[in-house]
Amino acid sequence: MASTSTAPPIKRAWWKESSVYQIYPASFKDSNGDGIGDIPGIISELDYIKNLGVDIVWLSPILQSPQVDMGYDISNYYEIHPPYGTLRDVDALIEGLHARGLKYVMDLVTNHTSDQHEWFKQAISSPQNPYRNWYIWKKPKYDADGTPQPPNNWRSHFGGSAWTLDPQSNEYYLHLYAKEQPDLNWDNPDVRAEVHRIVRHWLDKGVDGFRIDVINFISKDPAFPDAPITDPSQKWQDGSKYYACGPKLHDYLRELGSILKEYDAFSVGEMPCVSDPAEILKAVGFDRGELSMVFHFEIMDIDHPPNADKYLPYPFTLPTLKRLVSKWQTFMHDNSGWNALYIENHDQGRSISRLTLPHNNTTTPRTITPHHRTLAGQMLATFLALQSGTPFIYQGQELGMINVSPHWTIHDFRDIEILNHWQELCERYPNDNNVVQERALREYRLKSRDNARTPMQWDASEPWAGFIMPATAATNESGGGVKPWIGIHEDYKEWNAARQVGDEKSVYGYWKRVLGVRKAWGDIFVYGDYGLVDGGDERVFVYKREIRGGDGDGQGVRGGIAVVVLNFWEGEVEWVVPGDEDDNGMGEAVRRVLEGGKVVLGNYEGQRIETGKGKVVLRPLEAFVVVLAEGE
Ligand code: NOJ
């Protein structure tokens, strides 16, 4: 088989060949009947995770925290939040994971702490306190009446100003998130030394790496200038230009990277507010000595209006998704970078509810017909996990969980982001503006973070789907009356783990197969290049992965081409294979694979590939993968 690939030599790494399962501890499994998931609950499901076929488990924060932002506000980096368990439980968790050949990735949240952290308590106690300079303090500006005003116009990610006044010292402190999450001053070497100590402490305890929260916000422009007015309807503006990827970021990342390297540790940094892959490459370039990979937000922001409130409607088209995916795929591959692949996590709506093209695509709620839901979850699994990069699966994604129901009112939401947004909205439109409020609620049910935070659905048992473990639900003090901290999805009788594990045709069973295919054809899917086929089609997403085989550089590469065919629409589609000259000769390669290759995965039986007629007939949400190995 002739190959057109001009890929650079491959650079192997264990974390490239792995996939990651993310756990949101509060919503995973509650072992003691208090309505909050916990570490013993996680330990009780390690076989479930192992059986899925992932390699790494990442837990959202479990350290001591007042939980203003669900643990992303840490008050002690060396202790566990008591409702989640104890340090002993963490030891047992690490042991249980390692015994199964799984690695443990911990969430490292050090752009900010909780305002209840001892460092901040000290810092706010007096400008002379040695911890004062661990945070970021500025003198007020004054308005015409002499009232103190924040030092600049930056907006907090949770609404309002990013500055809060400490009346005692008449100075403002910076918090890019809630006022209870003051930003640490990374320009202070003592802060960095302490972060390094925390990192070493946990690595020495057996942690295998870190997911690092908003890591590109740690270096701010020291002049703290006003942000440009990008949303004239708002008082406070997006200041990310002055704090995302700031002047010292890569110095600080190299310091961290050298520690991670000593331990051969995994790292994935979270980097919001960046759309230039060259900027992210500085952190993930293979020889940069910084991070393994980064979560960018360009794909997940696809349904957010640019420079405006994220909770305004903003429909997207499939060609836009293709353009964004292809941009990151091609750039990272061609420049020896690496992608972290995700379409769900604890900050995003569920992908079936958000990224597919239901019949009622133009209206909200966008809903896939229930009997198509399994297909949708399977199609998206194929889409995600066979791209170039490390796939991340968020708890419940492997079961095809979907967004909260249309019956959710504002009283059902728990997330600080939504509650603040709602308050601002009601202040702005005080006369109970139903149209605005209803629109906001619809958008919350589509994009808000709580969509992903409803409890895991383990089985069909009433009333809490096995999330609260049965023995304790029956015996806790209130006789089983405790409720989960956030509402459970009412579809749990049909959509739960017990029904899916062991069923090859379920979403869970299919995820196992996808991850198996990714491993079986590792050189193609992990290290191959990526090519988009037919970028303009509004319903069908087709991409090609290819690697040239041989012993070049002594790497023993098993060459071949794979074609991944995905119908994002819930109707039947006839996809016309591009002509030989189209897409830089891609049509010719695709035709060759479809004709001569082997179908290695599909969510329907019997694919309708009619290359003689130049077409493929795809059923609703159909996905399949054809591989043509070199020499076959
Ligand atoms: C990103 C986390 O994923 C999110 O949940 C949190 O609210 C912010 N960072 C602040 O830590």
mmCIF file of C-alpha atoms in Angstrom, residues 19-23 28 41-59 93 97 100 102-103 393 395 398 456 458 501 508 512 515:
data_model
loop_
_atom_site.group_PDB
_atom_site.id
_atom_site.type_symbol
_atom_site.label_atom_id
_atom_site.label_comp_id
_atom_site.label_asym_id
_atom_site.label_seq_id
_atom_site.Cartn_x
_atom_site.Cartn_y
_atom_site.Cartn_z
ATOM 1 C CA SER A 19 -6.940 7.071 28.298
ATOM 2 C CA VAL A 20 -8.307 8.789 31.383
ATOM 3 C CA TYR A 21 -11.514 8.385 33.402
ATOM 4 C CA GLN A 22 -12.586 11.445 35.393
ATOM 5 C CA ILE A 23 -14.432 11.108 38.692
ATOM 6 C CA PHE A 28 -19.823 9.213 42.086
ATOM 7 C CA GLY A 41 -17.598 4.645 47.342
ATOM 8 C CA ILE A 42 -15.018 5.110 44.593
ATOM 9 C CA ILE A 43 -12.960 2.193 45.885
ATOM 10 C CA SER A 44 -16.037 -0.026 45.680
ATOM 11 C CA GLU A 45 -16.246 0.618 41.915
ATOM 12 C CA LEU A 46 -12.625 0.225 40.852
ATOM 13 C CA ASP A 47 -13.415 -2.967 38.946
ATOM 14 C CA TYR A 48 -16.120 -1.138 37.013
ATOM 15 C CA ILE A 49 -13.541 1.452 35.955
ATOM 16 C CA LYS A 50 -10.856 -1.094 35.138
ATOM 17 C CA ASN A 51 -13.328 -3.123 33.091
ATOM 18 C CA LEU A 52 -14.024 -0.105 30.889
ATOM 19 C CA GLY A 53 -10.462 -0.271 29.607
ATOM 20 C CA VAL A 54 -9.052 3.064 30.771
ATOM 21 C CA ASP A 55 -5.543 3.461 32.177
ATOM 22 C CA ILE A 56 -5.665 6.527 34.411
ATOM 23 C CA VAL A 57 -8.185 7.815 36.932
ATOM 24 C CA TRP A 58 -8.421 11.532 37.665
ATOM 25 C CA LEU A 59 -10.355 12.714 40.703
ATOM 26 C CA LEU A 93 -7.517 4.171 46.805
ATOM 27 C CA LEU A 97 -5.765 1.542 41.577
ATOM 28 C CA ARG A 100 -5.276 -3.028 38.968
ATOM 29 C CA LEU A 102 -4.359 1.956 36.930
ATOM 30 C CA LYS A 103 -2.696 5.293 37.617
ATOM 31 C CA ILE A 393 -14.033 10.098 29.627
ATOM 32 C CA GLN A 395 -18.157 9.696 34.682
ATOM 33 C CA GLU A 398 -19.720 5.849 29.299
ATOM 34 C CA MET A 456 -23.982 8.460 38.844
ATOM 35 C CA TRP A 458 -25.554 2.620 39.243
ATOM 36 C CA VAL A 501 -22.033 -3.558 32.000
ATOM 37 C CA TYR A 508 -20.601 1.214 28.119
ATOM 38 C CA LYS A 512 -14.891 -0.757 25.861
ATOM 39 C CA LEU A 515 -10.782 1.854 23.696
#
